[in-house]
XYZ file of C-alpha atoms in Angstrom:
608
model
C 19.483 -17.961 -34.666
C 19.870 -15.612 -31.670
C 21.974 -17.026 -28.849
C 21.218 -16.337 -25.187
C 23.958 -15.694 -22.717
C 23.954 -15.046 -18.994
C 25.981 -12.443 -17.219
C 26.782 -12.776 -13.536
C 26.522 -9.823 -11.240
C 30.246 -9.840 -10.582
C 33.201 -12.083 -11.353
C 32.950 -13.627 -7.935
C 29.180 -14.131 -7.972
C 28.153 -17.534 -6.653
C 26.506 -20.209 -8.613
C 22.803 -19.587 -8.922
C 20.697 -21.218 -6.231
C 23.646 -21.663 -3.877
C 23.178 -20.249 -0.357
C 25.910 -17.715 0.147
C 26.240 -14.196 1.552
C 27.705 -11.046 0.009
C 30.918 -11.515 1.980
C 32.835 -14.725 1.913
C 32.802 -15.477 5.607
C 31.365 -18.558 7.296
C 27.792 -18.129 8.464
C 28.756 -18.835 12.105
C 31.353 -16.093 11.986
C 28.964 -13.647 10.386
C 26.251 -14.358 12.938
C 28.710 -13.924 15.770
C 29.972 -10.611 14.346
C 26.417 -9.323 13.883
C 25.320 -10.233 17.441
C 28.590 -9.163 19.093
C 28.798 -5.894 17.172
C 25.228 -5.038 18.121
C 25.958 -5.787 21.750
C 28.974 -3.517 21.615
C 26.851 -0.788 20.012
C 24.478 -1.035 22.976
C 27.431 -0.618 25.375
C 28.707 2.414 23.422
C 25.457 4.322 24.083
C 26.505 4.538 27.749
C 29.692 6.364 26.735
C 30.128 9.980 25.663
C 30.012 10.604 21.901
C 31.168 14.242 21.959
C 32.745 16.579 24.445
C 30.441 19.572 24.064
C 26.727 19.999 24.800
C 26.335 22.268 21.765
C 25.164 19.256 19.774
C 21.467 18.641 20.430
C 20.639 15.891 22.888
C 23.673 16.319 25.178
C 25.740 13.213 24.171
C 28.498 14.095 26.669
C 27.157 12.075 29.611
C 28.677 8.742 30.654
C 26.307 6.080 31.895
C 23.108 7.727 30.630
C 22.106 7.615 26.968
C 20.485 10.766 25.505
C 19.105 12.011 22.219
C 20.136 9.848 19.268
C 21.915 7.449 21.650
C 18.546 6.220 22.824
C 17.599 5.282 19.272
C 20.872 3.458 18.665
C 20.292 1.633 21.997
C 16.847 0.493 20.867
C 18.140 -0.634 17.484
C 21.084 -2.420 19.075
C 18.893 -4.265 21.576
C 16.548 -5.416 18.791
C 19.545 -6.558 16.747
C 20.980 -8.535 19.696
C 17.551 -10.176 20.302
C 17.269 -11.157 16.663
C 20.846 -12.361 16.626
C 20.181 -14.693 19.490
C 16.963 -15.830 17.722
C 19.032 -16.660 14.649
C 20.910 -19.275 16.794
C 17.604 -21.090 17.169
C 16.912 -20.453 20.804
C 13.579 -22.123 21.562
C 11.892 -19.236 23.341
C 12.947 -16.615 20.769
C 11.942 -18.947 17.963
C 8.348 -18.922 19.254
C 8.532 -15.119 19.508
C 9.947 -14.669 15.980
C 8.417 -17.430 13.842
C 9.594 -15.928 10.558
C 13.113 -15.481 9.241
C 15.533 -14.364 11.969
C 18.333 -13.817 9.486
C 16.360 -11.470 7.233
C 15.076 -9.556 10.297
C 18.594 -9.339 11.691
C 19.853 -7.768 8.487
C 17.263 -4.997 8.585
C 17.730 -4.314 12.270
C 21.506 -4.100 11.957
C 21.186 -1.871 8.885
C 18.904 0.500 10.762
C 21.242 0.685 13.732
C 24.220 1.228 11.430
C 22.447 3.992 9.537
C 21.348 5.810 12.733
C 24.817 5.527 14.346
C 26.777 6.663 11.293
C 24.301 9.474 10.633
C 24.877 10.721 14.147
C 28.672 10.455 13.938
C 28.823 12.231 10.568
C 26.344 14.932 11.672
C 28.374 15.624 14.884
C 31.519 15.998 12.802
C 29.755 18.280 10.294
C 27.978 20.417 12.904
C 30.893 20.882 15.282
C 33.708 21.128 12.720
C 35.459 17.790 12.330
C 36.114 14.400 13.872
C 38.192 16.002 16.576
C 34.899 16.683 18.381
C 34.176 12.993 18.726
C 34.643 11.181 22.049
C 35.570 7.453 22.365
C 31.946 6.389 22.463
C 31.395 7.681 18.905
C 34.377 5.712 17.598
C 33.215 2.569 19.373
C 29.652 2.756 17.993
C 30.938 3.456 14.485
C 33.301 0.419 14.559
C 30.722 -1.809 16.312
C 27.915 -1.112 13.844
C 30.362 -1.547 10.923
C 31.396 -4.951 12.261
C 27.740 -5.908 12.763
C 26.974 -4.838 9.186
C 29.850 -6.928 7.842
C 28.483 -9.855 9.843
C 24.968 -9.705 8.356
C 26.410 -9.327 4.874
C 28.034 -12.731 5.438
C 24.794 -14.454 6.257
C 23.834 -16.882 3.494
C 20.741 -16.705 1.309
C 19.572 -18.355 -1.887
C 20.668 -16.422 -4.891
C 18.161 -16.101 -7.713
C 18.935 -17.609 -11.042
C 20.236 -14.953 -13.508
C 17.989 -14.147 -16.420
C 19.376 -14.640 -19.945
C 20.653 -11.579 -21.824
C 19.930 -10.998 -25.489
C 23.145 -9.884 -27.165
C 21.127 -7.738 -29.554
C 19.780 -5.601 -26.706
C 20.933 -2.011 -26.561
C 23.199 -0.854 -23.773
C 20.281 0.807 -22.022
C 18.198 -2.416 -22.127
C 21.210 -4.338 -20.792
C 21.565 -1.734 -18.004
C 17.879 -2.244 -17.049
C 18.385 -5.962 -17.128
C 21.337 -5.774 -14.700
C 19.350 -3.400 -12.479
C 16.407 -5.833 -12.300
C 18.777 -8.738 -11.562
C 20.617 -6.811 -8.860
C 17.286 -5.800 -7.273
C 16.219 -9.408 -7.348
C 19.352 -10.320 -5.434
C 18.651 -7.609 -2.845
C 15.098 -8.856 -2.341
C 16.326 -12.453 -2.077
C 18.832 -11.462 0.605
C 16.026 -10.276 2.936
C 13.411 -12.794 1.833
C 11.470 -14.277 4.727
C 9.642 -17.511 5.125
C 5.946 -17.548 6.061
C 5.473 -17.774 9.873
C 2.634 -20.243 9.286
C -0.784 -20.164 11.005
C -0.828 -18.615 14.449
C -1.436 -21.088 17.255
C -4.701 -20.880 19.089
C -4.256 -19.283 22.494
C -6.703 -18.409 25.228
C -8.729 -15.223 24.652
C -7.117 -13.430 27.582
C -3.669 -13.924 25.990
C -4.887 -12.298 22.767
C -6.303 -9.435 24.821
C -2.980 -8.915 26.567
C -1.174 -8.921 23.202
C -3.538 -6.307 21.800
C -3.120 -4.093 24.905
C 0.658 -4.466 24.720
C 0.675 -3.499 21.007
C -1.460 -0.429 21.635
C 0.776 0.590 24.548
C 3.868 0.272 22.346
C 2.160 2.224 19.585
C 1.294 5.066 22.033
C 4.862 5.158 23.285
C 6.301 5.299 19.719
C 3.851 7.976 18.623
C 4.455 10.048 21.746
C 8.208 9.805 21.315
C 8.018 10.732 17.614
C 5.714 13.715 18.051
C 7.811 14.921 21.016
C 11.204 14.902 19.249
C 12.843 18.269 19.907
C 15.165 18.675 16.979
C 15.548 17.594 13.347
C 18.390 15.078 13.835
C 16.434 13.216 16.439
C 13.338 12.968 14.264
C 15.380 11.689 11.280
C 16.960 9.043 13.542
C 13.481 8.162 14.819
C 12.207 7.599 11.263
C 15.204 5.407 10.463
C 14.904 3.208 13.510
C 11.110 2.913 13.250
C 11.237 2.111 9.530
C 13.924 -0.537 9.717
C 12.627 -1.847 13.032
C 9.147 -2.356 11.694
C 10.607 -4.060 8.624
C 12.698 -6.330 10.862
C 9.672 -7.316 12.957
C 7.713 -7.994 9.745
C 10.421 -10.276 8.412
C 10.591 -11.982 11.786
C 6.911 -12.843 11.497
C 5.816 -10.894 14.556
C 3.708 -8.418 12.556
C 1.821 -11.250 10.821
C 1.082 -12.945 14.143
C -0.152 -9.731 15.749
C -2.266 -8.973 12.630
C -3.868 -12.407 12.873
C -4.754 -11.716 16.484
C -6.208 -8.307 15.728
C -8.173 -9.753 12.839
C -9.849 -12.218 15.201
C -10.742 -9.393 17.625
C -11.477 -6.439 15.320
C -13.896 -4.652 17.627
C -11.639 -4.985 20.631
C -8.701 -3.781 18.607
C -10.558 -0.708 17.422
C -11.701 0.113 20.986
C -8.174 -0.395 22.333
C -6.682 1.823 19.637
C -8.977 4.706 20.430
C -8.442 4.291 24.199
C -4.698 4.452 23.619
C -5.169 7.563 21.465
C -7.322 9.157 24.129
C -4.498 8.725 26.585
C -2.135 10.807 24.466
C -3.115 14.242 25.928
C -2.526 12.893 29.400
C 1.109 12.071 28.485
C 1.867 15.726 27.594
C 2.937 18.434 30.052
C 1.688 21.274 27.815
C -0.443 21.969 24.766
C 2.432 22.138 22.263
C 2.163 18.624 20.803
C -1.577 18.322 21.366
C -1.791 20.987 18.637
C -0.079 18.728 16.162
C -2.227 15.800 17.370
C -5.560 17.528 16.720
C -4.511 18.618 13.211
C -3.357 15.073 12.471
C -6.777 13.779 13.464
C -8.549 16.332 11.256
C -6.270 15.373 8.333
C -6.681 11.654 9.033
C -10.493 11.830 9.367
C -10.844 13.624 6.031
C -8.424 11.144 4.434
C -10.552 8.305 5.715
C -13.658 9.856 4.145
C -11.750 10.211 0.847
C -10.847 6.527 1.168
C -14.525 5.672 0.616
C -14.464 7.480 -2.720
C -11.011 6.448 -3.878
C -10.210 3.241 -1.970
C -13.571 1.512 -2.046
C -15.421 2.892 -5.053
C -12.307 3.631 -7.129
C -13.296 7.217 -8.029
C -10.358 9.583 -8.451
C -11.398 12.787 -6.661
C -8.863 15.619 -6.884
C -11.066 18.306 -5.308
C -12.076 16.586 -2.089
C -10.707 19.287 0.180
C -13.534 21.499 -1.015
C -16.030 19.399 0.939
C -13.918 20.019 4.067
C -14.204 23.727 3.268
C -17.978 23.535 2.776
C -18.368 22.005 6.212
C -15.981 24.496 7.827
C -17.676 27.588 6.223
C -21.141 26.310 7.005
C -20.311 25.759 10.619
C -18.490 29.059 10.861
C -21.519 30.951 9.423
C -23.808 29.648 12.239
C -21.246 29.690 15.010
C -21.893 33.164 16.319
C -18.830 34.753 14.758
C -19.025 38.543 14.477
C -17.759 38.170 10.880
C -20.745 36.014 9.918
C -23.545 37.828 8.071
C -26.113 35.447 9.544
C -25.508 36.588 13.169
C -26.767 33.340 14.696
C -25.207 30.941 17.125
C -26.335 27.378 16.938
C -25.248 24.596 19.346
C -22.394 22.397 18.138
C -24.534 19.373 17.355
C -26.689 21.527 15.029
C -23.788 23.307 13.330
C -21.883 20.033 12.846
C -24.989 18.342 11.442
C -25.610 21.355 9.206
C -21.998 21.282 7.949
C -22.201 17.522 7.172
C -25.586 17.822 5.420
C -24.614 20.831 3.307
C -21.376 19.088 2.285
C -23.374 16.003 1.359
C -25.736 18.131 -0.746
C -22.770 19.619 -2.577
C -21.497 16.099 -3.111
C -24.786 15.092 -4.718
C -24.924 18.283 -6.796
C -21.372 17.774 -8.073
C -21.623 14.040 -8.422
C -24.987 13.772 -10.198
C -23.853 15.272 -13.536
C -20.242 14.078 -13.415
C -20.223 10.501 -12.106
C -21.071 9.135 -15.539
C -17.473 10.053 -16.411
C -14.543 7.666 -15.672
C -10.885 7.841 -14.895
C -9.008 10.986 -15.891
C -12.127 12.775 -17.013
C -13.726 12.458 -13.593
C -10.426 13.593 -11.933
C -10.345 16.725 -14.112
C -13.958 17.624 -13.267
C -13.418 17.192 -9.498
C -10.216 19.194 -9.698
C -12.230 21.972 -11.301
C -14.819 21.807 -8.555
C -12.189 22.264 -5.918
C -10.821 25.346 -7.575
C -14.370 26.713 -8.229
C -15.220 26.421 -4.566
C -12.023 28.278 -3.541
C -12.478 31.052 -6.101
C -16.195 31.397 -5.203
C -15.643 31.941 -1.480
C -12.815 34.285 -2.374
C -15.114 36.437 -4.480
C -18.059 36.466 -2.053
C -16.701 39.558 -0.327
C -19.432 42.161 -1.035
C -17.494 43.607 -3.928
C -17.059 40.909 -6.558
C -20.155 39.131 -5.338
C -22.564 38.913 -2.384
C -21.167 39.553 1.070
C -21.228 36.035 2.537
C -17.704 34.791 3.245
C -15.696 38.087 3.567
C -13.488 37.084 0.669
C -9.815 36.631 1.440
C -10.303 37.712 5.053
C -12.528 34.714 5.733
C -14.709 34.277 8.750
C -12.724 35.075 11.847
C -13.160 35.156 15.644
C -15.048 31.850 15.648
C -15.869 31.183 19.306
C -14.755 28.117 21.134
C -17.257 25.347 21.536
C -19.302 25.038 24.701
C -20.968 21.641 25.014
C -23.112 21.064 28.157
C -21.130 23.690 29.999
C -17.734 22.320 28.973
C -15.790 25.181 27.375
C -13.211 23.737 24.996
C -11.227 26.995 25.133
C -10.470 26.778 28.832
C -8.118 24.564 30.799
C -9.701 21.658 32.674
C -8.256 19.366 35.319
C -9.208 15.681 34.964
C -7.787 13.075 37.369
C -5.020 15.475 38.262
C -4.084 16.097 34.675
C -4.501 19.572 33.135
C -5.999 19.594 29.624
C -5.603 22.842 27.716
C -7.494 24.016 24.589
C -5.936 21.796 21.945
C -6.080 18.738 24.209
C -9.851 19.315 24.610
C -10.280 19.526 20.851
C -8.080 16.484 20.405
C -10.501 14.368 22.446
C -13.467 15.810 20.587
C -11.836 15.185 17.188
C -11.014 11.678 18.357
C -14.712 11.074 18.923
C -15.494 12.333 15.418
C -12.753 10.024 14.060
C -14.335 7.102 15.851
C -17.720 7.910 14.233
C -16.059 8.069 10.785
C -14.243 4.725 11.373
C -17.479 3.017 12.410
C -19.255 4.405 9.317
C -16.423 3.310 7.079
C -16.238 -0.182 8.616
C -20.015 -0.776 8.479
C -20.240 0.594 4.941
C -17.374 -1.462 3.570
C -18.811 -4.672 5.017
C -22.321 -3.930 3.759
C -24.018 -4.783 0.506
C -23.326 -1.285 -0.830
C -19.695 -1.617 0.169
C -19.316 -4.806 -1.824
C -20.948 -3.006 -4.758
C -18.326 -0.252 -4.433
C -15.549 -2.824 -4.574
C -17.151 -4.477 -7.609
C -17.307 -1.073 -9.383
C -13.706 -0.389 -8.467
C -12.443 -3.718 -9.782
C -14.414 -3.740 -13.049
C -17.229 -1.347 -13.635
C -18.366 -3.006 -16.882
C -18.607 -6.421 -15.246
C -20.424 -4.926 -12.253
C -22.979 -3.246 -14.491
C -23.507 -6.515 -16.379
C -24.234 -8.200 -13.027
C -27.059 -5.786 -12.319
C -25.384 -3.203 -10.104
C -26.653 0.304 -10.592
C -23.300 1.939 -11.034
C -24.457 5.560 -11.059
C -26.494 5.201 -7.832
C -23.713 3.311 -6.095
C -21.068 5.840 -7.041
C -23.310 8.750 -6.073
C -23.847 7.208 -2.596
C -20.057 6.957 -2.193
C -19.553 10.555 -3.310
C -22.277 11.843 -0.951
C -21.097 9.819 2.059
C -17.458 10.868 1.564
C -18.506 14.497 1.292
C -20.710 14.225 4.422
C -17.785 12.854 6.517
C -15.481 15.605 5.223
C -18.049 18.252 6.164
C -18.367 16.786 9.677
C -14.565 17.120 10.149
C -14.673 20.659 8.748
C -17.202 21.671 11.363
C -14.625 20.940 14.077
C -11.757 22.411 12.102
C -13.501 25.797 11.957
C -13.554 26.057 15.770
C -10.002 24.733 16.130
C -8.435 27.235 13.731
C -10.563 30.224 14.872
C -10.668 31.386 11.236
C -11.536 29.863 7.891
C -10.047 31.354 4.771
C -9.989 30.256 1.083
C -6.168 29.646 1.236
C -6.816 26.674 3.532
C -8.563 24.666 0.742
C -6.153 24.624 -2.156
C -5.376 21.668 -4.402
C -1.704 21.636 -3.372
C 0.117 23.487 -0.580
C 3.081 22.920 1.658
C 0.800 22.520 4.720
C -1.884 19.813 4.721
C -4.733 19.157 4.490
C -5.205 19.842 0.788
C -6.465 17.637 -2.035
C -3.017 16.497 -3.141
C -1.946 15.545 0.378
C -5.242 13.875 1.149
C -4.985 11.652 -1.914
C -1.340 10.965 -1.098
C -2.278 9.962 2.435
C -4.787 7.384 1.121
C -2.305 5.970 -1.414
C 0.624 6.024 1.072
C -1.263 4.283 3.825
C -3.167 1.774 1.748
C -6.381 2.187 -0.163
C -9.458 0.453 1.100
C -8.275 0.013 4.662
C -9.031 1.806 7.915
C -5.594 2.020 9.474
C -3.848 2.840 6.206
C -5.101 6.416 5.710
C -4.736 7.111 9.439
C -1.052 6.149 9.365
C -0.493 7.858 6.035
C -2.063 11.094 7.214
C -0.093 11.067 10.435
C 3.188 10.626 8.554
C 2.412 13.279 5.945
C 1.450 15.821 8.559
C 4.140 14.990 11.098
C 7.124 14.870 8.696
C 6.701 18.401 7.289
C 5.968 19.762 10.744
C 9.175 18.232 12.138
C 11.568 18.681 9.193
C 11.385 22.462 8.974
C 15.006 22.680 7.767
C 13.852 21.415 4.348
C 12.156 24.737 3.758
C 11.222 25.217 0.144
C 12.392 21.715 -0.634
C 9.587 20.032 1.318
C 7.414 19.406 -1.746
C 10.422 18.109 -3.661
C 11.224 15.582 -0.868
C 7.541 14.698 -0.710
C 7.412 13.993 -4.415
C 10.596 11.845 -4.310
C 9.229 9.836 -1.402
C 5.998 9.113 -3.358
C 7.999 8.017 -6.397
C 10.027 5.637 -4.297
C 6.862 4.317 -2.589
C 5.180 3.676 -5.909
C 8.265 1.882 -7.127
C 8.921 -0.377 -4.162
C 5.565 -0.666 -2.403
C 2.728 0.381 -4.713
C 0.062 -1.214 -2.461
C 0.809 1.195 0.409
C 2.178 0.796 3.900
C -0.793 -1.137 5.269
C -2.497 -2.796 2.285
C -5.407 -5.187 2.329
C -4.861 -8.704 1.001
C -6.652 -8.092 -2.273
C -4.403 -5.196 -3.319
C -1.296 -6.959 -2.056
C -2.008 -9.890 -4.318
C -2.721 -7.566 -7.241
C 0.665 -5.911 -6.984
C 2.687 -9.010 -6.045
C 1.138 -11.828 -7.992
C 4.495 -13.677 -8.164
C 4.590 -14.204 -4.358
C 1.993 -15.199 -1.898
C 0.908 -12.315 0.316
C 0.751 -12.975 4.022
C -2.694 -13.560 5.413
C -2.892 -10.510 7.641
C -5.725 -8.336 6.343
C -8.493 -10.285 4.745
C -11.363 -7.775 4.473
C -11.620 -4.527 2.647
C -12.108 -2.557 5.827
C -9.396 -4.266 7.857
């Protein structure tokens, strides 16, 4: 008979089920160290961290935080606030209805990581710790003390699983890894904040407005970071800060409010986005903004195909190219063999319709396939489109697309006398070319969001979800699977073509190289699919957030160079391991991937 034994994590591991921290200090001492250390870290940001201004951000000024000091200041203030909430203060308890201890751990860890990253980077860039000023030593010690404090906070240790003595060493290693990961998850486990109390409607409106204002500030700060170190620190603070607020129950409460006022939330989000160009002094970051919107809009269209209908499309960027080439051909470009110039509404409609026709042509003979077979066919279509437009140069084929030279000198849009290529002054703010196109693309994004939302909540949308969950069962219930999938394919292609019509005018030139399966610069089919999976399939906000991150990170982290795709792949592997449902999942997918725990009731509809 095989005997079962249990192996503790370490010789000093506590008895299972006993509340205890990683460090053997009283909980009151740990909480005091965490709160006091975070407060000292806040004070240290008003001191100089280095003596020379050669380090980006000018950390030499006393009394005025700059650069990475600002991020440490934000993390420290959040940690202090959560530390005070962990003492059970009544007002903060209502603000953070979840687990203050778990939130405090994440906030302190984010502040510690940002502070120590800055200190180490200063030493590495300037040639040693001799270049550090007293403020750097203070913040390093303060965050270390705060980290030691949160490691002493107690939590309920999971019961160790039995080990089979006949297991191989590799199986025992995997067992210990699973057990250690279970301990880590238990250390930051948070209780459910419970149902949100009913408040007057005007309070909910104020909360939504405040959330959108904070979102605008965070996005504006992130897109305006001037150097790599600052953007890395921004990612650290935002990631751990959002995790801390989620553990504290604030995200769930806000999600419940936005779920009750979905239309108001959508309108507020687009108003906040429309204010972005007015926060910029030049057109530099509006350029990134308009490309993010193009990428996000196409990703949202792909979300209909992948997220709702469950069809794996690896050649979706071709529909963006169809819309872009169609619009470019009728735009009045001297490179166009048609030599016509249609108004924008006509060219955009033509691009969307032609892309939809291509979607039907490609989908009709292939949508009877499933899974990997469908993915291979769509991948082939994407490459066929690129090679076809590359060969239509008058030599290898008819002279339609100018081959590798593409269609160039596409004129700027002129809608009702408003020239998008010229600067315009609105309410005292000067909007340049890319700011104008940002607002136009935002309107296109709004149209796509409305289409996605209405479609997902309709009868056909529920049929898509049924096909995605179990196609055999859906067919048995009388759903015409082929017709339903063809509608999803055609609608997704139509929305991509609409975005491509604007892209052609933004980029001035459309070339075959812009529509590859994989490339360092998005959008391409691989990045589009990754944006949907990263953000959360079947949701509206998920692909928008995923596309923004996948475009912004490569644009900001230029120092990665040829290693960008390697870092991108590693990030996706980690995401699939630790959060396979995506950053902003709907409730259905969250329950699918985490059946052992109850998912918070934040997003209850497929289009939330």
